[in-house]
Coordinates of C-alpha atoms in Angstrom, one line a residue:
Chain S
M737 CA 113.2 100.5 131.9
I738 CA 110.2 99.5 131.8
V739 CA 106.7 100.2 134.6
L740 CA 103.4 98.3 134.4
D741 CA 101.4 100.7 137.2
A742 CA 97.8 98.5 137.5
V743 CA 97.4 97.8 133.7
S744 CA 94.3 96.0 132.4
K745 CA 93.4 95.3 128.8
W746 CA 89.7 94.5 127.5
Y747 CA 89.7 93.3 124.0
P748 CA 86.3 94.1 122.0
S749 CA 85.4 90.3 121.6
G750 CA 86.6 89.1 124.9
I751 CA 84.6 88.1 127.9
R752 CA 87.4 88.6 131.0
P753 CA 90.5 90.6 130.4
A754 CA 93.3 90.1 128.7
L755 CA 95.2 91.6 131.4
S756 CA 94.2 92.3 135.0
D757 CA 95.5 94.9 137.3
V758 CA 99.1 93.6 136.6
S759 CA 101.9 95.8 138.3
V760 CA 105.6 94.9 137.6
E761 CA 108.9 97.2 137.6
I762 CA 111.4 96.4 135.1
A763 CA 115.0 97.5 135.8
A764 CA 117.3 98.7 132.8
G765 CA 119.8 95.5 132.0
E766 CA 117.1 92.9 133.6
F767 CA 116.7 89.6 131.8
V768 CA 113.1 88.7 132.7
F769 CA 111.3 85.2 131.4
L770 CA 107.3 85.8 130.7
V771 CA 105.4 82.4 131.7
G772 CA 102.3 81.4 132.1
P773 CA 99.4 79.3 129.9
S774 CA 98.7 79.9 126.1
G775 CA 95.9 83.0 126.6
S776 CA 97.0 83.7 130.2
G777 CA 98.4 87.6 128.8
K778 CA 101.9 87.2 127.9
S779 CA 101.3 88.5 123.9
T780 CA 99.4 91.2 125.3
L781 CA 102.2 92.5 127.4
L782 CA 104.2 92.7 124.9
R783 CA 102.1 94.4 122.8
L784 CA 101.2 96.8 125.3
L785 CA 104.8 97.6 125.4
L786 CA 105.2 98.3 121.7
R787 CA 102.2 99.7 121.7
E788 CA 100.8 97.5 119.2
E789 CA 97.7 98.1 121.7
R790 CA 96.4 100.5 124.1
A791 CA 95.8 99.8 127.7
S792 CA 92.3 99.8 128.9
A793 CA 93.5 101.3 132.2
G794 CA 96.7 101.5 134.3
Q795 CA 99.8 103.0 132.8
V796 CA 102.7 101.6 130.7
V797 CA 105.9 103.1 131.1
V798 CA 108.5 102.0 129.0
A799 CA 112.2 104.1 128.7
G800 CA 110.5 106.3 130.5
R801 CA 107.7 107.3 128.6
D802 CA 104.4 106.5 129.1
V803 CA 103.6 104.7 126.2
A804 CA 99.7 105.3 126.3
R805 CA 100.8 109.6 125.8
I806 CA 102.7 109.7 122.6
P807 CA 101.6 110.6 119.8
D808 CA 101.0 108.0 116.8
R809 CA 103.7 109.9 115.2
R810 CA 106.3 109.6 117.7
V811 CA 105.1 105.5 118.0
P812 CA 108.1 104.2 115.8
R813 CA 111.1 106.2 118.0
L814 CA 109.2 103.8 120.8
R815 CA 109.9 101.0 118.0
R816 CA 113.1 101.7 117.5
I817 CA 114.5 101.6 121.2
V818 CA 112.3 98.1 121.7
G819 CA 113.6 95.0 119.3
C820 CA 111.5 92.1 118.7
V821 CA 111.7 88.9 117.6
F822 CA 109.2 86.2 117.4
Q823 CA 108.4 82.2 117.3
D824 CA 107.8 82.7 113.4
Y825 CA 110.9 84.8 112.8
R826 CA 108.8 86.9 110.2
L827 CA 111.8 87.0 107.4
L828 CA 111.0 88.5 104.1
P829 CA 111.8 85.6 102.2
N830 CA 113.0 87.5 99.3
R831 CA 115.3 89.1 100.7
T832 CA 119.2 87.2 101.3
V833 CA 120.5 87.1 105.5
A834 CA 121.9 90.6 105.0
A835 CA 119.5 92.4 103.2
N836 CA 116.8 91.2 105.9
V837 CA 119.1 93.0 108.9
A838 CA 120.1 96.2 106.5
F839 CA 116.3 96.6 105.9
A840 CA 115.2 96.9 109.5
L841 CA 118.2 100.1 109.3
D842 CA 117.0 101.3 105.5
V843 CA 113.8 101.7 106.4
I844 CA 114.6 104.0 109.5
G845 CA 116.5 106.2 107.3
R846 CA 120.2 105.2 108.4
P847 CA 122.7 106.1 105.8
R848 CA 124.4 103.6 104.0
H849 CA 128.3 103.6 105.1
V850 CA 126.3 102.7 108.8
V851 CA 124.2 100.3 107.0
R852 CA 127.2 97.9 105.4
S853 CA 129.1 98.4 108.6
I854 CA 127.2 97.8 111.1
V855 CA 125.2 94.3 109.0
P856 CA 128.3 92.3 108.7
E857 CA 129.5 93.3 112.5
T858 CA 125.8 92.5 113.4
L859 CA 125.4 89.1 111.5
E860 CA 129.3 88.1 112.9
L861 CA 127.7 88.4 116.5
V862 CA 125.2 86.0 115.6
G863 CA 127.7 83.8 114.0
L864 CA 126.2 83.9 110.8
G865 CA 129.3 85.6 109.0
E866 CA 129.4 83.4 106.5
K867 CA 125.6 82.8 105.7
A868 CA 125.1 86.4 104.8
Q869 CA 124.0 86.0 101.4
S870 CA 122.1 83.2 102.2
Y871 CA 118.1 83.6 102.2
P872 CA 116.0 82.4 104.5
D873 CA 114.6 79.2 102.8
E874 CA 117.8 78.0 102.9
L875 CA 118.6 78.5 106.2
S876 CA 117.6 76.5 109.8
G877 CA 115.3 77.4 111.8
G878 CA 117.6 78.3 114.5
E879 CA 120.1 80.2 111.8
Q880 CA 116.7 81.7 111.0
Q881 CA 116.1 82.7 114.4
R882 CA 119.1 84.1 114.8
V883 CA 118.9 86.5 112.0
A884 CA 115.8 87.7 112.9
I885 CA 118.1 89.0 116.3
A886 CA 120.6 90.2 114.6
R887 CA 117.6 92.1 112.9
A888 CA 116.3 92.9 115.9
F889 CA 119.3 94.2 117.6
V890 CA 121.2 95.9 114.3
G891 CA 119.4 99.1 116.0
R892 CA 121.2 98.4 118.9
P893 CA 117.7 98.8 121.0
R894 CA 117.7 99.0 124.8
V895 CA 114.9 96.8 125.2
L896 CA 114.5 93.3 123.4
L897 CA 111.2 91.0 123.4
A898 CA 111.4 87.8 122.2
D899 CA 107.8 86.2 121.6
E900 CA 108.5 82.5 122.4
P901 CA 111.7 82.7 120.5
T902 CA 112.2 78.8 121.1
G903 CA 109.1 77.5 120.2
N904 CA 109.7 76.3 117.3
L905 CA 113.0 74.8 117.5
D906 CA 114.7 71.8 118.9
P907 CA 115.7 71.6 122.6
A908 CA 119.7 71.7 121.3
T909 CA 118.8 74.8 119.2
S910 CA 116.9 76.4 121.6
L911 CA 119.9 76.6 124.3
E912 CA 121.9 78.5 121.3
I913 CA 119.4 80.8 120.5
M914 CA 118.8 81.1 124.7
D915 CA 123.2 82.1 124.3
L916 CA 122.1 84.7 121.9
L917 CA 119.5 86.2 123.9
D918 CA 121.7 85.9 126.4
A919 CA 124.5 87.5 125.2
V920 CA 122.9 90.5 123.8
H921 CA 121.0 90.7 127.5
Q922 CA 124.9 90.9 129.0
A923 CA 125.7 93.8 126.6
G924 CA 123.0 95.6 128.6
T925 CA 120.1 95.3 126.6
T926 CA 116.9 94.8 129.2
V927 CA 115.1 91.3 127.6
V928 CA 111.8 90.0 128.0
M929 CA 111.4 86.6 127.1
A930 CA 107.8 85.1 126.8
T931 CA 108.1 81.2 126.1
H932 CA 106.7 78.1 126.7
N933 CA 110.2 76.5 127.5
A934 CA 110.6 75.1 131.1
A935 CA 114.2 74.0 130.8
L936 CA 115.6 77.0 129.8
V937 CA 113.9 78.8 132.3
D938 CA 114.9 76.2 134.9
A939 CA 118.2 76.3 133.6
M940 CA 118.8 80.2 133.3
R941 CA 116.9 80.8 136.9
R942 CA 116.7 84.5 136.4
R943 CA 113.3 86.7 137.4
V944 CA 109.9 84.5 136.5
L945 CA 107.2 86.7 135.8
E946 CA 104.4 84.2 135.8
L947 CA 100.5 85.1 134.5
S948 CA 97.6 83.6 135.0
D949 CA 94.3 84.4 132.9
G950 CA 95.4 87.9 132.7
V951 CA 96.7 87.8 136.0
L952 CA 100.4 88.5 137.6
V953 CA 100.7 85.1 140.1
R954 CA 104.2 85.3 140.6
D955 CA 107.2 87.2 140.4
E956 CA 109.9 85.3 141.4
A957 CA 113.6 86.1 141.0
G958 CA 115.8 83.5 140.4
G959 CA 112.7 81.1 139.7
G960 CA 112.0 78.3 138.0
Y961 CA 109.2 77.9 135.1
D962 CA 107.0 76.1 137.6
T963 CA 106.1 77.3 141.4
A964 CA 107.6 73.9 142.4
P965 CA 110.8 74.2 143.2
V966 CA 112.9 73.0 140.9
P967 CA 116.9 71.8 141.1
P968 CA 119.1 74.6 139.2
L969 CA 120.5 73.8 136.5
A970 CA 122.7 76.5 135.0
T971 CA 126.2 74.8 134.6
A972 CA 124.1 73.2 131.7
L973 CA 124.0 76.4 130.2
P974 CA 127.8 77.7 129.0
T975 CA 127.7 81.2 129.4
A976 CA 125.2 81.2 131.4
P977 CA 127.3 81.1 135.3
A978 CA 128.1 84.2 135.3
T979 CA 125.1 85.5 136.5
S980 CA 123.3 82.4 137.6
P981 CA 123.4 81.4 141.2
P982 CA 126.3 79.1 142.2
T983 CA 125.8 75.8 142.5
S984 CA 126.9 72.2 142.9
P985 CA 126.2 70.2 139.2
P986 CA 123.0 69.2 138.6
S987 CA 122.0 65.0 138.8
S988 CA 120.5 65.3 135.4
A989 CA 120.1 68.0 132.7
P990 CA 116.7 68.0 130.9
V991 CA 118.8 69.2 127.4
P992 CA 119.8 67.4 125.9
A993 CA 124.0 66.4 126.7
S994 CA 125.3 67.8 123.5
A995 CA 123.4 71.3 123.5
P996 CA 126.9 72.8 125.2
S997 CA 129.3 72.6 122.1
S998 CA 127.0 73.5 119.2
A999 CA 125.3 76.4 121.9
R1000 CA 128.8 78.0 122.4
I1001 CA 129.1 78.6 118.5
P1002 CA 127.0 81.5 118.6
V1003 CA 128.6 84.2 120.8
Q1004 CA 132.1 83.7 119.9
P1005 CA 133.3 86.0 117.4
G1006 CA 135.6 84.1 115.5
P1007 CA 137.2 80.0 115.6
G1008 CA 139.5 79.6 118.1
V1009 CA 138.8 83.5 120.2
P1010 CA 139.3 82.9 123.2
G1011 CA 137.2 84.3 126.2
T1012 CA 132.9 84.5 126.3
P1013 CA 131.5 87.6 124.9
G1014 CA 129.8 88.8 128.1
V1015 CA 131.6 86.9 130.8
P1016 CA 133.3 89.8 133.6
G1017 CA 136.4 89.7 132.8
A1018 CA 136.2 89.2 129.0
P1019 CA 137.7 91.2 126.8
P1020 CA 135.7 93.8 125.7
S1021 CA 132.5 92.1 124.1
P1022 CA 131.3 93.3 120.4
W1023 CA 127.6 93.2 122.1
A1024 CA 128.4 96.2 124.4
P1025 CA 126.3 99.1 123.2
A1026 CA 128.3 101.1 120.2
P1027 CA 128.4 104.4 120.4
R1028 CA 126.6 104.8 117.2
G1029 CA 124.2 107.7 118.4
P1030 CA 120.6 108.0 120.1
V1031 CA 118.3 105.2 119.1
G1032 CA 115.6 107.1 121.2
Chain X
M1373 CA 114.5 106.3 103.9
R1374 CA 117.2 106.7 101.0
P1375 CA 116.2 106.8 97.7
G1376 CA 117.9 103.2 96.8
P1377 CA 116.1 101.2 99.4
L1378 CA 113.0 103.2 98.4
A1379 CA 113.2 102.5 94.9
A1380 CA 114.5 98.4 94.9
L1381 CA 110.6 98.6 97.9
W1382 CA 109.1 100.0 94.7
W1383 CA 110.5 97.8 91.7
T1384 CA 109.7 94.8 93.9
G1385 CA 106.3 96.3 93.9
L1386 CA 105.8 97.2 90.3
R1387 CA 107.1 93.3 88.8
R1388 CA 104.4 92.4 91.5
N1389 CA 101.7 93.8 90.2
L1390 CA 102.4 95.0 86.6
A1391 CA 99.1 94.1 85.3
M1392 CA 97.7 96.0 87.6
T1393 CA 99.8 99.3 87.1
A1394 CA 99.4 98.8 83.7
S1395 CA 95.7 99.2 83.7
V1396 CA 95.9 102.2 85.3
I1397 CA 98.4 103.8 83.4
V1398 CA 95.7 103.4 80.7
T1399 CA 92.8 104.5 82.3
I1400 CA 94.7 107.6 83.3
T1401 CA 96.1 107.9 80.1
I1402 CA 92.3 108.4 78.4
C1403 CA 91.5 110.0 81.7
L1404 CA 94.3 113.1 80.9
A1405 CA 94.3 113.5 77.5
M1406 CA 90.3 113.7 77.5
L1407 CA 91.6 116.4 80.1
G1408 CA 93.9 117.9 77.4
A1409 CA 91.8 117.8 74.9
G1410 CA 89.0 120.1 76.7
L1411 CA 92.0 122.3 78.0
L1412 CA 92.9 122.7 74.1
L1413 CA 89.2 123.4 72.8
R1414 CA 88.9 125.9 75.4
A1415 CA 92.8 127.4 74.2
Q1416 CA 90.8 127.2 70.4
V1417 CA 87.6 129.7 72.0
H1418 CA 90.5 131.9 73.2
T1419 CA 92.6 132.0 70.6
I1420 CA 89.0 133.1 68.2
D1421 CA 88.5 135.2 71.0
R1422 CA 91.6 137.3 70.7
Y1423 CA 91.3 137.3 66.5
L1424 CA 88.2 138.5 66.5
L1425 CA 88.4 140.9 69.6
G1426 CA 89.5 143.4 67.8
Q1427 CA 87.0 142.6 64.1
L1428 CA 83.8 142.0 66.4
E1429 CA 82.2 144.3 68.7
V1430 CA 79.0 145.3 70.3
V1431 CA 77.8 148.4 68.5
V1432 CA 75.1 150.7 70.4
D1433 CA 73.3 153.0 67.2
L1434 CA 72.3 156.2 69.2
T1435 CA 68.9 157.6 67.4
D1436 CA 69.2 160.4 65.0
D1437 CA 67.5 163.0 67.9
I1438 CA 69.8 162.3 71.2
T1439 CA 70.3 164.9 73.2
A1440 CA 74.4 165.6 74.3
A1441 CA 72.7 165.7 77.5
Q1442 CA 71.1 162.2 76.7
R1443 CA 74.6 160.9 75.2
T1444 CA 76.7 162.2 78.2
D1445 CA 74.4 160.2 80.5
L1446 CA 74.6 157.0 78.6
E1447 CA 78.6 157.3 77.9
D1448 CA 78.8 157.5 82.1
R1449 CA 76.5 154.8 82.1
L1450 CA 79.1 152.6 79.7
H1451 CA 82.1 154.1 81.2
S1452 CA 80.7 152.6 84.6
D1453 CA 79.9 149.5 83.7
P1454 CA 82.1 147.2 84.5
A1455 CA 81.9 144.5 82.0
I1456 CA 83.0 147.2 80.0
T1457 CA 86.5 148.3 79.1
A1458 CA 86.2 150.7 76.2
V1459 CA 83.6 153.2 74.4
R1460 CA 84.3 154.4 71.4
Y1461 CA 82.3 157.0 69.8
E1462 CA 81.6 157.2 65.5
S1463 CA 80.2 159.4 64.1
K1464 CA 78.0 159.5 61.2
Q1465 CA 81.0 160.3 59.0
Q1466 CA 83.0 157.6 60.5
V1467 CA 80.2 154.6 60.6
F1468 CA 79.8 155.7 56.6
D1469 CA 83.4 154.9 55.9
R1470 CA 83.6 152.0 58.0
F1471 CA 80.4 150.8 56.3
R1472 CA 82.0 151.7 53.0
R1473 CA 85.5 150.0 54.0
D1474 CA 83.7 146.9 54.8
F1475 CA 81.5 146.0 51.9
R1476 CA 83.6 148.1 49.2
G1477 CA 83.2 144.8 47.3
S1478 CA 79.7 145.1 46.7
P1479 CA 79.4 148.9 45.2
D1480 CA 76.2 148.4 44.6
V1481 CA 75.4 148.6 48.5
V1482 CA 77.5 151.2 48.7
A1483 CA 76.1 153.3 46.3
G1484 CA 72.4 153.9 47.7
V1485 CA 73.6 154.8 50.8
G1486 CA 75.0 157.9 51.9
P1487 CA 76.2 159.4 55.7
E1488 CA 72.7 160.5 56.4
D1489 CA 71.7 157.3 56.1
L1490 CA 73.8 155.3 59.2
P1491 CA 73.7 156.3 62.7
A1492 CA 76.4 157.2 64.4
A1493 CA 76.9 154.2 67.3
L1494 CA 79.2 154.1 70.2
R1495 CA 81.2 150.4 70.0
L1496 CA 82.1 148.4 73.3
T1497 CA 85.0 147.1 74.2
L1498 CA 83.6 143.9 76.3
A1499 CA 85.8 142.4 79.7
D1500 CA 84.2 139.3 79.0
P1501 CA 83.7 139.3 74.9
R1502 CA 81.2 136.2 75.4
A1503 CA 79.2 137.9 78.0
S1504 CA 77.6 140.4 75.7
G1505 CA 73.7 139.1 75.9
D1506 CA 73.6 140.8 79.5
V1507 CA 75.4 144.6 78.0
V1508 CA 73.0 144.1 75.1
V1509 CA 69.6 143.6 77.4
S1510 CA 70.7 146.6 79.5
Y1511 CA 71.4 149.2 76.8
T1512 CA 68.4 148.0 74.5
G1513 CA 65.8 150.8 74.5
L1514 CA 68.0 153.7 76.7
D1515 CA 66.8 157.3 75.7
G1516 CA 68.9 157.9 72.6
V1517 CA 69.5 154.2 71.8
E1518 CA 68.4 153.0 68.5
G1519 CA 69.7 149.4 68.9
V1520 CA 72.1 147.4 70.0
R1521 CA 73.9 145.1 68.0
D1522 CA 76.1 142.0 69.2
Q1523 CA 78.3 141.5 66.6
R1524 CA 79.3 138.4 68.2
A1525 CA 76.0 136.9 68.3
L1526 CA 77.0 135.7 64.7
L1527 CA 79.5 133.4 65.8
Q1528 CA 77.1 131.9 68.5
P1529 CA 76.6 128.5 66.7
L1530 CA 80.6 128.2 66.3
Y1531 CA 80.9 128.6 70.1
R1532 CA 78.4 126.6 70.9
F1533 CA 79.9 123.7 69.3
L1534 CA 83.0 124.7 70.9
D1535 CA 81.6 124.6 74.1
A1536 CA 80.1 121.3 73.4
F1537 CA 83.2 119.5 72.7
T1538 CA 85.1 121.4 75.2
I1539 CA 82.0 119.9 78.5
G1540 CA 82.2 117.0 76.3
A1541 CA 85.8 115.7 76.6
F1542 CA 85.5 117.3 80.5
A1543 CA 83.0 115.0 81.4
L1544 CA 84.5 112.2 79.6
A1545 CA 87.6 113.0 81.4
A1546 CA 85.8 113.0 84.8
V1547 CA 84.3 109.5 84.0
Q1548 CA 87.7 108.1 83.3
A1549 CA 88.9 110.1 86.6
L1550 CA 86.2 107.8 88.7
A1551 CA 87.3 104.6 87.2
S1552 CA 91.0 105.8 87.6
F1553 CA 90.5 106.7 91.6
A1554 CA 88.6 103.1 91.3
L1555 CA 91.5 101.1 90.2
I1556 CA 94.1 103.0 92.1
Y1557 CA 92.2 102.4 95.4
T1558 CA 92.1 98.7 94.0
M1559 CA 96.2 99.1 93.1
I1560 CA 96.6 100.1 96.5
R1561 CA 94.7 97.4 98.4
I1562 CA 96.8 94.5 96.8
S1563 CA 99.4 96.3 97.1
A1564 CA 99.5 96.7 100.7
H1565 CA 98.3 92.9 100.5
G1566 CA 101.3 91.6 98.8
R1567 CA 103.6 94.0 101.1
R1568 CA 101.9 92.9 104.2
R1569 CA 104.9 91.2 105.7
E1570 CA 107.1 93.8 104.5
T1571 CA 105.1 96.7 106.3
A1572 CA 104.5 94.3 109.4
I1573 CA 108.7 94.3 109.5
M1574 CA 109.0 98.2 109.3
R1575 CA 106.1 98.9 111.7
L1576 CA 108.1 96.4 114.1
V1577 CA 111.6 98.1 113.8
G1578 CA 110.2 102.2 113.7
A1579 CA 109.8 103.0 110.7
S1580 CA 108.2 106.2 110.4
N1581 CA 104.5 106.4 108.8
G1582 CA 105.8 108.0 106.0
T1583 CA 108.4 105.7 105.0
I1584 CA 105.5 102.5 105.3
R1585 CA 103.7 104.3 103.0
A1586 CA 106.1 105.7 100.8
P1587 CA 106.4 102.9 98.1
F1588 CA 102.3 103.1 98.1
V1589 CA 102.8 106.9 97.1
L1590 CA 105.6 106.2 94.8
E1591 CA 103.8 103.5 92.9
S1592 CA 100.6 105.3 92.1
A1593 CA 102.5 108.5 91.5
V1594 CA 104.4 106.9 89.0
A1595 CA 101.7 105.4 87.6
G1596 CA 100.4 109.2 87.1
V1597 CA 103.3 110.5 85.5
V1598 CA 103.8 107.6 83.3
G1599 CA 99.9 108.4 82.4
G1600 CA 100.1 111.9 82.0
L1601 CA 103.3 111.5 79.5
C1602 CA 101.3 109.1 77.2
A1603 CA 98.5 111.6 77.7
A1604 CA 100.7 114.7 76.5
G1605 CA 102.4 112.6 73.8
L1606 CA 98.5 112.2 72.3
L1607 CA 98.2 115.8 72.5
V1608 CA 101.1 116.3 70.5
A1609 CA 100.5 114.0 68.0
A1610 CA 96.9 115.2 67.7
K1611 CA 98.5 118.6 67.0
I1612 CA 100.8 117.3 64.5
L1613 CA 98.6 115.0 63.0
L1614 CA 94.7 116.5 63.2
V1615 CA 95.2 120.1 63.7
D1616 CA 98.3 121.1 61.9
G1617 CA 97.9 118.1 59.6
Q1618 CA 94.1 118.8 58.6
F1619 CA 92.0 121.5 60.0
T1620 CA 94.3 124.3 59.0
R1621 CA 93.6 123.6 55.7
Q1622 CA 89.9 123.6 56.0
S1623 CA 89.6 126.4 59.0
T1624 CA 89.1 130.6 58.6
F1625 CA 90.1 130.8 61.8
P1626 CA 93.7 130.6 63.6
L1627 CA 94.0 127.4 65.1
F1628 CA 95.7 127.2 68.4
G1629 CA 99.9 127.2 69.1
W1630 CA 102.3 124.9 70.6
S1631 CA 102.1 126.6 73.8
A1632 CA 98.8 126.1 74.6
V1633 CA 99.9 122.4 73.8
W1634 CA 102.4 122.6 76.1
E1635 CA 100.5 124.3 78.7
S1636 CA 98.1 121.7 78.5
A1637 CA 100.4 119.0 78.5
A1638 CA 102.5 120.1 81.5
A1639 CA 98.7 120.4 83.2
V1640 CA 98.0 116.8 82.3
L1641 CA 101.3 116.1 84.3
A1642 CA 100.7 117.7 87.1
V1643 CA 97.0 116.5 87.2
G1644 CA 98.2 113.2 87.0
L1645 CA 101.0 113.6 89.4
L1646 CA 99.1 114.7 92.4
A1647 CA 95.6 113.5 91.5
S1648 CA 97.2 109.7 91.7
A1649 CA 99.7 110.6 94.5
A1650 CA 96.4 112.1 96.9
M1651 CA 94.3 109.0 95.4
A1652 CA 97.3 106.9 96.7
S1653 CA 97.2 108.4 100.3
L1654 CA 93.2 108.0 100.4
A1655 CA 93.6 104.4 100.0
L1656 CA 96.3 104.0 102.3
R1657 CA 94.5 105.6 105.2
R1658 CA 92.0 102.3 104.9
H1659 CA 94.2 99.7 103.7
L1660 CA 97.4 100.0 105.7
R1661 CA 98.1 100.1 109.3
V1662 CA 100.3 102.3 110.6

């Protein structure tokens, strides 16, 4: 789904490259953490995937397209298959939750009946069906981030990029957001999440790409936030077990004990409905990619 | 984008930017009103031209001793001249008849003149009645030509007067156009700044460049159309109050009719719409990254 081949990026004012000879391949349906200190090139990498920037050298391929060769007028098509979530949510304050999500469909010319049916459905998926008519400043940070995820997901992208989505959130809320992104992943979306949240990375045990000064220093399946081995903590996360390596319960959890109960909320279609979406063997997931025409 | 969401974007932009939009409309109105005034003055010149076309001509007076060969030669030259569309010969008798008719109010003048006193003439119809100067120069002094008279020359002061006002109106329109462009440019800059969150999100979710620009162009185009309508209103008011109300009684010439007003109004509207939309697109290249 995503291939970086010897990619380097120099900014005109930079004294050293933001990315230096990075080669990596991310398969369709993978979930990848992108870690590294501030300024290590995580955001630059995400910007390259969106064609916000062009690589100075090397090749970036997203969904089979050489990103640098996409003509300018075709770039919007790329961005329709690559959803995006940020630390600061980037919601429109003068629009309701539903209108914020609908905006993403309106501006790509989706017909009204489609917008009217998908938006409430997607808000239900992120657990905000009740708050459709609220304004962003009436919501908590976690709820705002869920709106942002709904907006990124409403067009059913094939890739979701998340740039420190939990950066402004407390640990418990971070877990909820993590759950939500995991549910998006379970639905078949490739997810790349840049983060500083060591607890989440350690708990989820997914593939970890670590950047340091623009160099890819680690590409570890099931890795932790740091290179040093960390006891697996997957069971601290209610929706993670299906894809996490089976482990014995941890002796100490780095996340608050109250997290699991609240973390469950977003991925449940509604109160009292059994089964967690995304878990194999569970009833058909509402997150499954909708047969709603091409997104590319 | 569907019209509904586009209109919603336009409306929020307008509310955010009302004072700026109002000043753009005022400037565009003045600009287009001047443009319309210039067009109406030109229409007035054409009206006078049409009225006088059959009455005032360029007349080539022939000498009495012109030979048949000289006359044929002269007529051939006149016929082959692209500036001249028709040549009509008047014999001495016909010239005398016309003279008597023109001066029938002054029997004293007619009494002293006989048919032999007046030269035979060739009366010319010109392709461009106002370009008579060249024709006069070309045919003066040829064999068999006594003189070339441009009856239209009598009206030169009137034409100069109308031309001056037309040029003045167009010049004012041009100055106002520059002001309008500067204002639209500023309006787009402010609007792009006010909308930067929306445009950033539009870019992110894959809106096409046209969609991202559309609300801005719409904003400017609506200002242009409203300015055009105001200007058209001013033209209609000028026709009713000034032209029909004042000048008809004073002028010896016919004045332009409603069709000229409607043509000018349509031109003014079209210019308002197209120029403001084009200017917005130009400003967007500078102020909006897509």
